[in-house]
Amino acid sequence: MAIACNKHIFPQRYRVSQDRDRSLLFVPPSIQDRRQGVLSASVVLVIYGDYQSSESADVYRLIKVIRQQLSISFGENYLCFIFRHFPQIQIHSYAQRAAEAAEAAAAQGLFWEMHDILFAHQQELGNGYLVEYANDLGLNVSQFLQDISQQVHLDRINENIQSGLLSGVTATPALFINGIRYTGRLKIEHLTAAIVSASP
């Protein structure tokens, strides 16, 4: 089975990105994305994350706090948060299966609930644990298992990976604020300041 984080899977479109500014988001946010907030928000924050990456989990927790604070200060339509999958399977053996579990939960309307559980239990992402989480969320477990065993959602995950590669993403977490790569410190005050300064 081909793995999408190998750039040779997408040689033609990958080469195009070599001529672009690698600090820009290649695939713009859309209604297809897993998002919290509206696309017309003042600021759209995209993160490429890996459920087995502790850094991804840390930044996601920061973003949750920042979203809450900015919602109070500027209104709930101020910041739109988008999560895109970028499992680094060469170093994280459970990351892709965890991403598939999140998407299998999404098919039953519970993406963010599973998303939060996966980040909260990064050391427990084996198949048995995933079934336990699905059961705890009240999902149709047989459908959940069927989706994962048949890799029903792998194309979507691979599309996320491809879009990340085309934007110069090589590791997680990778953040883009209003389409521009954020390269500052991953601290709450720095990230908040960058988000607010990006607002029109």
N, CA, C and O of each residue as an XYZ file, in Angstrom:
800
protein
N       0.841     -1.196      0.000
C       0.000      0.000      0.000
C       0.876      1.245      0.000
O       1.789      1.364      0.817
N       0.606      2.162     -0.900
C       1.400      3.385     -0.997
C       1.092      4.301      0.173
O      -0.057      4.420      0.599
N       2.118      4.941      0.684
C       1.953      5.878      1.782
C       2.099      7.292      1.251
O       3.077      7.624      0.579
N       1.104      8.124      1.565
C       1.026      9.430      0.921
C       2.094     10.403      1.374
O       2.342     11.399      0.693
N       2.744     10.140      2.521
C       3.749     11.107      2.932
C       5.056     10.899      2.168
O       6.031     11.609      2.411
N       5.085      9.958      1.272
C       6.198      9.823      0.344
C       5.930     10.753     -0.829
O       4.942     10.574     -1.541
N       6.791     11.744     -1.042
C       6.498     12.768     -2.046
C       6.399     12.192     -3.457
O       5.819     12.814     -4.347
N       6.964     11.008     -3.654
C       6.933     10.444     -5.009
C       5.539      9.978     -5.411
O       5.292      9.705     -6.585
N       4.627      9.885     -4.447
C       3.253      9.527     -4.782
C       2.614     10.654     -5.603
O       1.734     10.416     -6.430
N       3.075     11.878     -5.354
C       2.509     13.055     -6.015
C       3.618     13.846     -6.714
O       3.769     15.040     -6.456
N       4.390     13.212     -7.586
C       5.598     13.866     -8.116
C       5.326     15.156     -8.863
O       6.036     16.141     -8.659
N       4.299     15.179     -9.739
C       4.082     16.355    -10.557
C       3.665     17.558     -9.723
O       4.258     18.632     -9.826
N       2.633     17.370     -8.892
C       2.157     18.494     -8.097
C       3.161     18.870     -7.014
O       3.242     20.029     -6.607
N       3.923     17.887     -6.554
C       4.938     18.192     -5.543
C       6.009     19.098     -6.135
O       6.469     20.032     -5.477
N       6.412     18.824     -7.386
C       7.440     19.648     -8.016
C       6.960     21.074     -8.196
O       7.742     22.015     -8.060
N       5.683     21.246     -8.499
C       5.143     22.597     -8.662
C       5.406     23.412     -7.404
O       5.709     24.602     -7.486
N       5.291     22.775     -6.239
C       5.431     23.500     -4.983
C       6.863     23.991     -4.766
O       7.089     24.902     -3.970
N       7.828     23.394     -5.466
C       9.203     23.843     -5.294
C       9.382     25.282     -5.794
O      10.309     25.981     -5.384
N       8.498     25.705     -6.668
C       8.611     27.046     -7.235
C       7.774     28.069     -6.470
O       7.786     29.256     -6.795
N       7.059     27.610     -5.468
C       6.191     28.487     -4.705
C       6.892     28.968     -3.437
O       7.948     28.475     -3.043
N       6.243     29.962     -2.819
C       6.681     30.379     -1.501
C       6.225     29.297     -0.526
O       5.027     29.096     -0.328
N       7.179     28.605      0.077
C       6.858     27.457      0.925
C       6.237     27.875      2.254
O       5.891     27.017      3.066
N       6.091     29.178      2.489
C       5.489     29.623      3.740
C       3.992     29.878      3.582
O       3.337     30.340      4.516
N       3.450     29.577      2.397
C       2.030     29.803      2.151
C       1.262     28.487      2.135
O       1.794     27.443      1.756
N       0.003     28.557      2.555
C      -0.859     27.382      2.563
C      -1.322     27.093      1.147
O      -1.994     27.917      0.526
N      -0.956     25.902      0.626
C      -1.230     25.585     -0.775
C      -2.708     25.320     -1.027
O      -3.264     25.803     -2.012
N      -3.339     24.566     -0.157
C      -4.761     24.251     -0.302
C      -5.552     25.106      0.685
O      -5.436     24.914      1.895
N      -6.350     26.045      0.188
C      -7.062     26.962      1.089
C      -8.123     26.242      1.917
O      -8.610     25.184      1.518
N      -8.479     26.808      3.059
C      -9.531     26.228      3.897
C     -10.838     26.117      3.117
O     -11.152     26.961      2.278
N     -11.592     25.058      3.413
C     -12.866     24.864      2.720
C     -13.846     24.150      3.640
O     -13.502     23.756      4.754
N     -15.064     23.991      3.156
C     -16.081     23.306      3.951
C     -15.764     21.826      4.111
O     -16.386     21.145      4.926
N     -14.800     21.320      3.341
C     -14.396     19.923      3.471
C     -13.526     19.693      4.708
O     -13.381     18.561      5.169
N     -12.954     20.766      5.237
C     -12.037     20.637      6.367
C     -12.773     20.340      7.663
O     -13.943     20.690      7.820
N     -12.077     19.692      8.591
C     -12.568     19.520      9.951
C     -12.303     20.843     10.667
O     -11.151     21.226     10.867
N     -13.361     21.529     11.048
C     -13.165     22.879     11.563
C     -14.089     23.194     12.733
O     -15.156     22.603     12.900
N     -13.634     24.143     13.526
C     -14.434     24.730     14.592
C     -14.504     26.222     14.301
O     -13.486     26.915     14.308
N     -15.711     26.707     14.046
C     -15.854     28.100     13.655
C     -16.232     28.219     12.189
O     -16.342     27.220     11.479
N     -16.426     29.446     11.749
C     -16.872     29.695     10.380
C     -15.696     30.102      9.496
O     -14.750     30.740      9.956
N     -15.772     29.723      8.227
C     -14.681     30.042      7.303
C     -14.542     31.541      7.068
O     -13.486     32.018      6.651
N     -15.615     32.281      7.339
C     -15.579     33.737      7.158
C     -15.027     34.467      8.380
O     -15.104     35.693      8.459
N     -14.471     33.717      9.330
C     -13.914     34.311     10.546
C     -12.792     35.293     10.202
O     -12.188     35.214      9.133
N     -12.527     36.207     11.116
C     -11.446     37.179     10.908
C     -10.106     36.485     10.723
O      -9.281     36.905      9.911
N      -9.900     35.423     11.483
C      -8.651     34.671     11.408
C      -8.965     33.185     11.267
O      -9.791     32.638     11.997
N      -8.296     32.549     10.323
C      -8.434     31.101     10.135
C      -7.078     30.473     10.439
O      -6.073     30.770      9.793
N      -7.080     29.606     11.431
C      -5.861     28.935     11.871
C      -5.916     27.473     11.455
O      -6.821     26.740     11.854
N      -4.948     27.054     10.654
C      -4.866     25.662     10.203
C      -3.667     25.003     10.867
O      -2.559     25.541     10.863
N      -3.909     23.828     11.436
C      -2.799     23.062     11.999
C      -2.740     21.699     11.322
O      -3.757     21.029     11.147
N      -1.538     21.309     10.950
C      -1.279     19.940     10.506
C      -0.754     19.207     11.734
O       0.279     19.569     12.298
N      -1.488     18.164     12.140
C      -1.137     17.485     13.375
C      -1.079     15.980     13.245
O      -1.554     15.392     12.273
N      -0.483     15.377     14.257
C      -0.249     13.937     14.333
C      -0.681     13.519     15.734
O      -0.174     14.053     16.720
N      -1.612     12.567     15.833
C      -2.159     12.196     17.133
C      -1.143     11.556     18.073
O      -1.378     11.478     19.279
N      -0.029     11.104     17.536
C       0.992     10.496     18.399
C       2.111     11.476     18.721
O       3.068     11.124     19.411
N       1.998     12.698     18.228
C       3.003     13.734     18.466
C       2.641     14.528     19.710
O       1.591     15.169     19.758
N       3.498     14.488     20.707
C       3.223     15.227     21.942
C       3.200     16.726     21.688
O       2.462     17.461     22.344
N       4.012     17.180     20.733
C       4.020     18.610     20.400
C       2.688     19.033     19.777
O       2.184     20.122     20.055
N       2.121     18.162     18.929
C       0.811     18.458     18.348
C      -0.242     18.572     19.441
O      -1.087     19.467     19.411
N      -0.187     17.667     20.399
C      -1.156     17.691     21.499
C      -1.004     18.959     22.325
O      -1.996     19.587     22.696
N       0.239     19.337     22.613
C       0.486     20.541     23.407
C      -0.060     21.786     22.709
O      -0.690     22.634     23.342
N       0.186     21.891     21.403
C      -0.275     23.058     20.661
C      -1.796     23.063     20.543
O      -2.422     24.121     20.605
N      -2.387     21.892     20.375
C      -3.845     21.832     20.316
C      -4.455     22.330     21.630
O      -5.458     23.045     21.618
N      -3.859     21.958     22.745
C      -4.368     22.444     24.037
C      -4.239     23.962     24.132
O      -5.134     24.633     24.645
N      -3.138     24.495     23.644
C      -2.957     25.952     23.616
C      -4.047     26.615     22.785
O      -4.642     27.612     23.194
N      -4.296     26.042     21.611
C      -5.281     26.623     20.693
C      -6.673     26.604     21.310
O      -7.444     27.547     21.131
N      -6.997     25.548     22.028
C      -8.312     25.486     22.688
C      -8.483     26.644     23.668
O      -9.542     27.270     23.721
N      -7.437     26.921     24.441
C      -7.489     28.024     25.409
C      -7.575     29.365     24.674
O      -8.358     30.240     25.045
N      -6.757     29.510     23.626
C      -6.751     30.762     22.856
C      -8.110     31.010     22.218
O      -8.614     32.132     22.252
N      -8.708     29.970     21.635
C     -10.037     30.118     21.016
C     -11.059     30.593     22.031
O     -11.883     31.462     21.743
N     -10.999     30.022     23.207
C     -11.950     30.401     24.253
C     -11.754     31.863     24.658
O     -12.721     32.611     24.800
N     -10.505     32.257     24.840
C     -10.209     33.628     25.250
C     -10.616     34.634     24.179
O     -11.214     35.665     24.488
N     -10.293     34.337     22.919
C     -10.612     35.260     21.834
C     -12.110     35.314     21.576
O     -12.637     36.349     21.168
N     -12.788     34.209     21.811
C     -14.238     34.191     21.657
C     -14.900     35.134     22.648
O     -15.863     35.826     22.318
N     -14.372     35.154     23.868
C     -14.897     36.057     24.897
C     -14.593     37.507     24.537
O     -15.436     38.388     24.708
N     -13.384     37.747     24.038
C     -12.949     39.121     23.745
C     -13.534     39.689     22.457
O     -13.913     40.860     22.404
N     -13.607     38.855     21.417
C     -13.966     39.372     20.093
C     -15.208     38.729     19.471
O     -15.646     39.142     18.397
N     -15.767     37.735     20.131
C     -16.928     37.045     19.572
C     -16.533     35.694     19.013
O     -15.383     35.479     18.630
N     -17.499     34.780     18.970
C     -17.166     33.405     18.606
C     -16.851     33.215     17.137
O     -16.359     32.155     16.748
N     -17.124     34.219     16.308
C     -16.784     34.111     14.882
C     -15.440     34.760     14.554
O     -15.124     34.990     13.387
N     -14.654     35.051     15.583
C     -13.364     35.707     15.359
C     -12.322     34.732     14.814
O     -11.579     35.059     13.888
N     -12.276     33.518     15.403
C     -11.243     32.552     15.020
C     -11.869     31.243     14.558
O     -12.694     30.652     15.255
N     -11.467     30.806     13.386
C     -11.847     29.485     12.882
C     -10.621     28.584     12.978
O      -9.545     28.929     12.491
N     -10.795     27.430     13.611
C      -9.697     26.483     13.773
C      -9.933     25.267     12.893
O     -11.008     24.668     12.916
N      -8.919     24.910     12.119
C      -8.996     23.766     11.210
C      -7.882     22.779     11.537
O      -6.721     23.156     11.695
N      -8.260     21.509     11.634
C      -7.273     20.453     11.858
C      -7.138     19.606     10.604
O      -8.128     19.126     10.053
N      -5.897     19.428     10.160
C      -5.599     18.541      9.037
C      -4.630     17.457      9.500
O      -3.701     17.712     10.267
N      -4.868     16.267      9.023
C      -4.047     15.117      9.419
C      -2.682     15.147      8.735
O      -2.571     15.418      7.540
N      -1.651     14.862      9.522
C      -0.313     14.690      8.962
C       0.416     13.630      9.788
O       1.419     13.924     10.438
N      -0.094     12.395      9.759
C       0.550     11.333     10.543
C       1.961     11.051     10.027
O       2.161     10.799      8.839
N       2.915     11.097     10.920
C       4.313     10.850     10.550
C       4.610      9.369     10.800
O       5.210      8.992     11.807
N       4.171      8.555      9.855
C       4.177      7.109     10.080
C       5.582      6.525     10.189
O       5.761      5.429     10.721
N       6.574      7.252      9.688
C       7.937      6.734      9.771
C       8.458      6.757     11.207
O       9.400      6.035     11.533
N       7.855      7.577     12.065
C       8.300      7.634     13.463
C       7.175      7.321     14.452
O       7.439      7.026     15.617
N       5.933      7.384     13.994
C       4.788      7.137     14.877
C       3.911      6.025     14.295
O       3.112      6.255     13.386
N       4.076      4.834     14.831
C       3.423      3.660     14.245
C       1.904      3.645     14.400
O       1.219      2.952     13.649
N       1.366      4.400     15.365
C      -0.078      4.394     15.575
C      -0.783      5.611     14.980
O      -2.011      5.695     15.018
N      -0.019      6.550     14.434
C      -0.586      7.841     14.035
C      -1.630      7.718     12.924
O      -2.681      8.356     12.989
N      -1.347      6.906     11.913
C      -2.293      6.800     10.807
C      -3.578      6.111     11.250
O      -4.670      6.543     10.880
N      -3.461      5.053     12.031
C      -4.654      4.359     12.491
C      -5.489      5.284     13.389
O      -6.719      5.238     13.356
N      -4.827      6.109     14.177
C      -5.545      7.061     15.018
C      -6.287      8.080     14.158
O      -7.420      8.449     14.465
N      -5.649      8.529     13.086
C      -6.311      9.469     12.168
C      -7.530      8.806     11.531
O      -8.572      9.441     11.365
N      -7.398      7.534     11.179
C      -8.532      6.808     10.611
C      -9.654      6.675     11.633
O     -10.830      6.737     11.274
N      -9.303      6.493     12.901
C     -10.311      6.399     13.957
C     -11.065      7.724     14.096
O     -12.282      7.740     14.276
N     -10.324      8.836     14.011
C     -10.970     10.154     14.099
C     -11.961     10.340     12.956
O     -13.057     10.865     13.150
N     -11.564      9.904     11.761
C     -12.443     10.056     10.607
C     -13.621      9.080     10.652
O     -14.715      9.396     10.185
N     -13.392      7.915     11.207
C     -14.502      6.965     11.373
C     -15.511      7.527     12.361
O     -16.716      7.333     12.200
N     -15.025      8.225     13.386
C     -15.924      8.880     14.340
C     -16.630     10.051     13.660
O     -17.804     10.311     13.921
N     -15.910     10.754     12.790
C     -16.504     11.888     12.062
C     -17.685     11.430     11.216
O     -18.677     12.146     11.078
N     -17.569     10.231     10.651
C     -18.652      9.695      9.819
C     -19.924      9.496     10.637
O     -21.021      9.403     10.087
N     -19.762      9.432     11.956
C     -20.913      9.301     12.850
C     -21.153     10.582     13.652
O     -21.864     10.583     14.657
N     -20.541     11.669     13.180
C     -20.809     12.987     13.757
C     -20.050     13.333     15.019
O     -20.425     14.267     15.726
N     -18.976     12.590     15.320
C     -18.264     12.832     16.578
C     -16.752     12.984     16.369
O     -15.952     12.426     17.121
N     -16.376     13.743     15.344
C     -14.944     13.931     15.072
C     -14.217     14.568     16.254
O     -13.230     14.024     16.750
N     -14.708     15.721     16.702
C     -13.969     16.475     17.718
C     -13.916     15.739     19.043
O     -12.938     15.857     19.781
N     -14.958     14.980     19.351
C     -14.955     14.194     20.584
C     -13.860     13.124     20.543
O     -13.134     12.937     21.519
N     -13.745     12.423     19.411
C     -12.683     11.427     19.267
C     -11.319     12.096     19.196
O     -10.350     11.610     19.778
N     -11.248     13.203     18.487
C     -10.024     13.994     18.365
C      -9.453     14.323     19.747
O      -8.260     14.140     19.990
N     -10.302     14.804     20.641
C      -9.859     15.169     21.984
C      -9.383     13.940     22.762
O      -8.377     14.002     23.469
N     -10.099     12.833     22.633
C      -9.719     11.606     23.333
C      -8.354     11.110     22.849
O      -7.516     10.707     23.656
N      -8.135     11.140     21.541
C      -6.875     10.639     20.981
C      -5.692     11.463     21.481
O      -4.647     10.908     21.821
N      -5.855     12.780     21.527
C      -4.765     13.618     22.021
C      -4.568     13.437     23.528
O      -3.450     13.565     24.028
N      -5.641     13.143     24.241
C      -5.542     12.966     25.691
C      -4.931     11.621     26.079
O      -4.438     11.457     27.195
N      -4.965     10.657     25.152
C      -4.461      9.302     25.446
C      -3.433      8.873     24.396
O      -3.570      7.821     23.773
N      -2.419      9.690     24.214
C      -1.436      9.426     23.155
C      -0.643      8.143     23.353
O      -0.131      7.574     22.389
N      -0.539      7.690     24.577
C       0.218      6.464     24.832
C      -0.652      5.227     24.675
O      -0.175      4.104     24.838
N      -1.932      5.428     24.359
C      -2.880      4.321     24.284
C      -3.686      4.416     22.989
O      -4.878      4.725     23.003
N      -3.012      4.146     21.871
C      -3.641      4.277     20.559
C      -3.722      2.952     19.800
O      -3.971      2.943     18.594
N      -3.515      1.847     20.490
C      -3.654      0.543     19.850
C      -5.110      0.255     19.512
O      -6.014      0.939     19.991
N      -5.329     -0.751     18.693
C      -6.685     -1.053     18.213
C      -7.694     -1.262     19.338
O      -8.828     -0.789     19.257
N      -7.282     -1.968     20.383
C      -8.192     -2.218     21.494
C      -8.649     -0.930     22.161
O      -9.816     -0.779     22.523
N      -7.715     -0.011     22.314
C      -8.061      1.284     22.914
C      -9.014      2.066     22.017
O      -9.953      2.696     22.503
N      -8.773      2.026     20.706
C      -9.636      2.768     19.778
C     -11.075      2.273     19.861
O     -12.017      3.064     19.825
N     -11.233      0.967     19.970
C     -12.574      0.390     20.113
C     -13.202      0.857     21.432
O     -14.391      1.169     21.489
N     -12.399      0.899     22.465
C     -12.886      1.354     23.776
C     -13.374      2.804     23.696
O     -14.423      3.149     24.240
N     -12.595      3.645     23.007
C     -12.988      5.056     22.873
C     -14.284      5.178     22.070
O     -15.171      5.961     22.411
N     -14.376      4.394     21.001
C     -15.586      4.423     20.170
C     -16.803      4.003     20.989
O     -17.878      4.590     20.872
N     -16.618      2.991     21.807
C     -17.705      2.508     22.654
C     -18.099      3.563     23.693
O     -19.282      3.791     23.946
N     -17.087      4.200     24.288
C     -17.342      5.241     25.285
C     -18.124      6.409     24.693
O     -18.925      7.040     25.382
N     -17.886      6.694     23.406
C     -18.581      7.799     22.736
C     -19.971      7.404     22.245
O     -20.729      8.239     21.752
N     -20.293      6.116     22.387
C     -21.596      5.664     21.933
C     -21.696      5.472     20.439
O     -22.790      5.500     19.875
N     -20.555      5.275     19.790
C     -20.560      5.054     18.347
C     -21.081      3.662     18.018
O     -21.096      2.770     18.866
N     -21.504      3.497     16.782
C     -21.806      2.166     16.260
C     -20.452      1.493     16.031
O     -19.784      1.740     15.027
N     -20.062      0.644     16.976
C     -18.707      0.084     16.969
C     -18.459     -0.806     15.768
O     -17.359     -0.796     15.216
N     -19.449     -1.575     15.351
C     -19.238     -2.449     14.194
C     -18.990     -1.618     12.937
O     -18.152     -1.982     12.113
N     -19.710     -0.507     12.782
C     -19.481      0.383     11.635
C     -18.112      1.046     11.733
O     -17.398      1.176     10.738
N     -17.761      1.458     12.930
C     -16.457      2.069     13.206
C     -15.326      1.117     12.800
O     -14.389      1.510     12.105
N     -15.429     -0.130     13.241
C     -14.410     -1.133     12.925
C     -14.358     -1.436     11.434
O     -13.281     -1.629     10.870
N     -15.511     -1.478     10.805
C     -15.558     -1.746      9.371
C     -14.876     -0.630      8.588
O     -14.127     -0.889      7.646
N     -15.141      0.618      8.987
C     -14.512      1.767      8.325
C     -12.992      1.689      8.430
O     -12.276      1.947      7.462
N     -12.511      1.329      9.619
C     -11.061      1.272      9.823
C     -10.444      0.085      9.088
O      -9.411      0.231      8.433
N     -11.064     -1.079      9.191
C     -10.491     -2.278      8.555
C     -10.458     -2.147      7.041
O      -9.555     -2.670      6.389
N     -11.444     -1.448      6.479
C     -11.497     -1.249      5.024
C     -10.821      0.047      4.589
O     -10.827      0.393      3.407
N     -10.242      0.758      5.545
C      -9.536      2.025      5.282
C     -10.390      2.983      4.443
O      -9.922      3.592      3.481
N     -11.641      3.087      4.841
C     -12.610      3.908      4.111
C     -12.182      5.372      4.024
O     -12.464      6.049      3.036
N     -11.502      5.853      5.060
C     -11.196      7.282      5.141
C      -9.741      7.613      4.808
O      -9.291      8.741      5.010
N      -9.020      6.626      4.301
C      -7.595      6.837      4.039
C      -7.357      7.890      2.965
O      -6.394      8.651      3.054
N      -8.217      7.947      1.950
C      -8.043      8.942      0.892
C      -8.080     10.362      1.460
O      -7.281     11.215      1.071
N      -8.999     10.604      2.368
C      -9.102     11.936      2.964
C      -7.826     12.280      3.734
O      -7.313     13.395      3.644
N      -7.329     11.311      4.484
C      -6.096     11.532      5.247
C      -4.931     11.802      4.303
O      -4.121     12.699      4.540
N      -4.854     11.016      3.229
C      -3.785     11.216      2.248
C      -3.877     12.580      1.566
O      -2.855     13.190      1.251
N      -5.097     13.055      1.339
C      -5.269     14.390      0.764
C      -4.755     15.460      1.717
O      -4.143     16.436      1.286
N      -5.001     15.280      3.004
C      -4.456     16.204      4.001
C      -2.932     16.186      3.965
O      -2.294     17.239      3.971
N      -2.355     14.998      3.928
C      -0.896     14.871      3.887
C      -0.345     15.557      2.639
O       0.631     16.304      2.708
N      -0.979     15.296      1.505
C      -0.529     15.885      0.246
C      -0.562     17.403      0.329
O       0.383     18.071     -0.093
N      -1.642     17.949      0.870
C      -1.744     19.412      0.952
C      -0.664     19.970      1.868
O      -0.148     21.064      1.639
N      -0.326     19.208      2.911
C       0.752     19.645      3.788
C       2.095     19.642      3.086
O       2.869     20.592      3.202
N       2.368     18.572      2.357
C       3.629     18.496      1.607
C       3.762     19.666      0.627
O       4.834     20.251      0.474
N       2.658     19.985     -0.024
C       2.676     21.078     -1.004
C       2.850     22.443     -0.343
O       3.176     23.425     -1.010
N       2.632     22.498      0.962
C       2.827     23.738      1.710
C       4.153     23.735      2.464
O       4.416     24.627      3.270
N       4.984     22.735      2.203
C       6.296     22.681      2.837
C       6.314     22.037      4.195
O       7.316     22.134      4.903
N       5.229     21.376      4.590
C       5.182     20.724      5.895
C       6.009     19.439      5.856
O       5.845     18.608      4.963
N       6.887     19.294      6.827
C       7.699     18.080      6.932
C       7.564     17.428      8.305
O       7.945     16.272      8.485
N       7.024     18.164      9.267
C       6.857     17.649     10.624
C       5.697     18.377     11.281
O       5.242     19.416     10.803
N       5.232     17.813     12.381
C       4.116     18.429     13.089
C       4.567     18.914     14.469
O       5.532     18.395     15.030
N       3.871     19.897     15.002
C       2.739     20.607     14.404
C       3.221     21.684     13.430
O       4.279     22.283     13.625
N       2.438     21.918     12.391
C       2.712     22.996     11.446
C       1.470     23.879     11.409
O       0.364     23.393     11.172
N       1.651     25.169     11.643
C       0.523     26.088     11.747
C       0.561     27.138     10.642
O       1.622     27.618     10.243
N      -0.630     27.476     10.166
C      -0.794     28.541      9.177
C      -1.885     29.476      9.675
O      -2.994     29.045      9.988
N      -1.557     30.764      9.745
C      -2.511     31.779     10.195
C      -2.895     32.625      8.990
O      -2.060     33.314      8.404
N      -4.171     32.560      8.633
C      -4.653     33.233      7.414
C      -3.772     32.909      6.213
O      -3.439     33.779      5.408
N      -3.409     31.642      6.115
C      -2.681     31.159      4.945
C      -1.182     31.323      4.978
O      -0.496     30.925      4.036
N      -0.650     31.907      6.056
C       0.797     32.145      6.151
C       1.385     31.299      7.276
O       0.837     31.259      8.378
N       2.485     30.632      7.002
C       3.113     29.738      7.982
C       3.536     30.514      9.224
O       4.172     31.564      9.131
N       3.176     29.988     10.370
C       3.597     30.584     11.638
C       4.875     29.900     12.081
O       4.910     28.679     12.231
N       5.917     30.672     12.290
C       7.208     30.100     12.668
C       7.691     30.637     14.013
O       8.842     30.437     14.400
N       6.793     31.321     14.714
C       7.162     31.859     16.017
C       7.151     30.792     17.101
O       6.992     29.603     16.826
N       7.323     31.240     18.327
C       7.363     30.327     19.464
C       5.972     29.756     19.734
O       4.960     30.434     19.560
N       5.947     28.515     20.156
C       4.674     27.851     20.439
C       4.309     28.051     21.908
O       4.162     27.100     22.677
N       4.170     29.313     22.259
C       3.750     29.725     23.591
C       2.463     30.514     23.447
O       2.228     31.154     22.422
N       1.629     30.467     24.476
C       0.298     31.058     24.358
C       0.337     32.543     24.026
O      -0.457     33.023     23.217
N       1.263     33.274     24.652
C       1.293     34.719     24.407
C       1.763     35.043     22.989
O       1.260     35.973     22.359
N       2.726     34.273     22.495
C       3.246     34.528     21.156
C       2.215     34.155     20.080
O       2.003     34.900     19.123
N       1.587     33.002     20.255
C       0.606     32.552     19.270
C      -0.629     33.455     19.281
O      -1.178     33.776     18.227
N      -1.056     33.857     20.459
C      -2.204     34.769     20.551
C      -1.898     36.084     19.849
O      -2.724     36.598     19.095
N      -0.723     36.623     20.096
C      -0.326     37.897     19.479
C      -0.307     37.766     17.950
O      -0.733     38.678     17.241
N       0.185     36.638     17.452
C       0.249     36.433     16.006
C      -1.147     36.340     15.412
O      -1.397     36.864     14.327
N      -2.047     35.685     16.107
C      -3.421     35.550     15.624
C      -4.119     36.920     15.594
O      -4.769     37.270     14.609
N      -3.978     37.675     16.665
C      -4.625     38.986     16.739
C      -4.052     39.935     15.695
O      -4.793     40.706     15.085
N      -2.744     39.887     15.485
C      -2.118     40.788     14.510
C      -2.495     40.421     13.080
O      -2.392     41.255     12.180
N      -2.932     39.175     12.862
C      -3.332     38.748     11.520
C      -4.741     39.191     11.177
O      -5.155     39.117     10.020
N      -5.472     39.647     12.168
C      -6.856     40.053     11.944
C      -6.914     41.308     11.084
O      -6.163     42.252     11.330
N      -7.794     41.339     10.075
C      -7.898     42.516      9.186
C      -8.249     43.774      9.964
O      -8.376     44.848      9.376
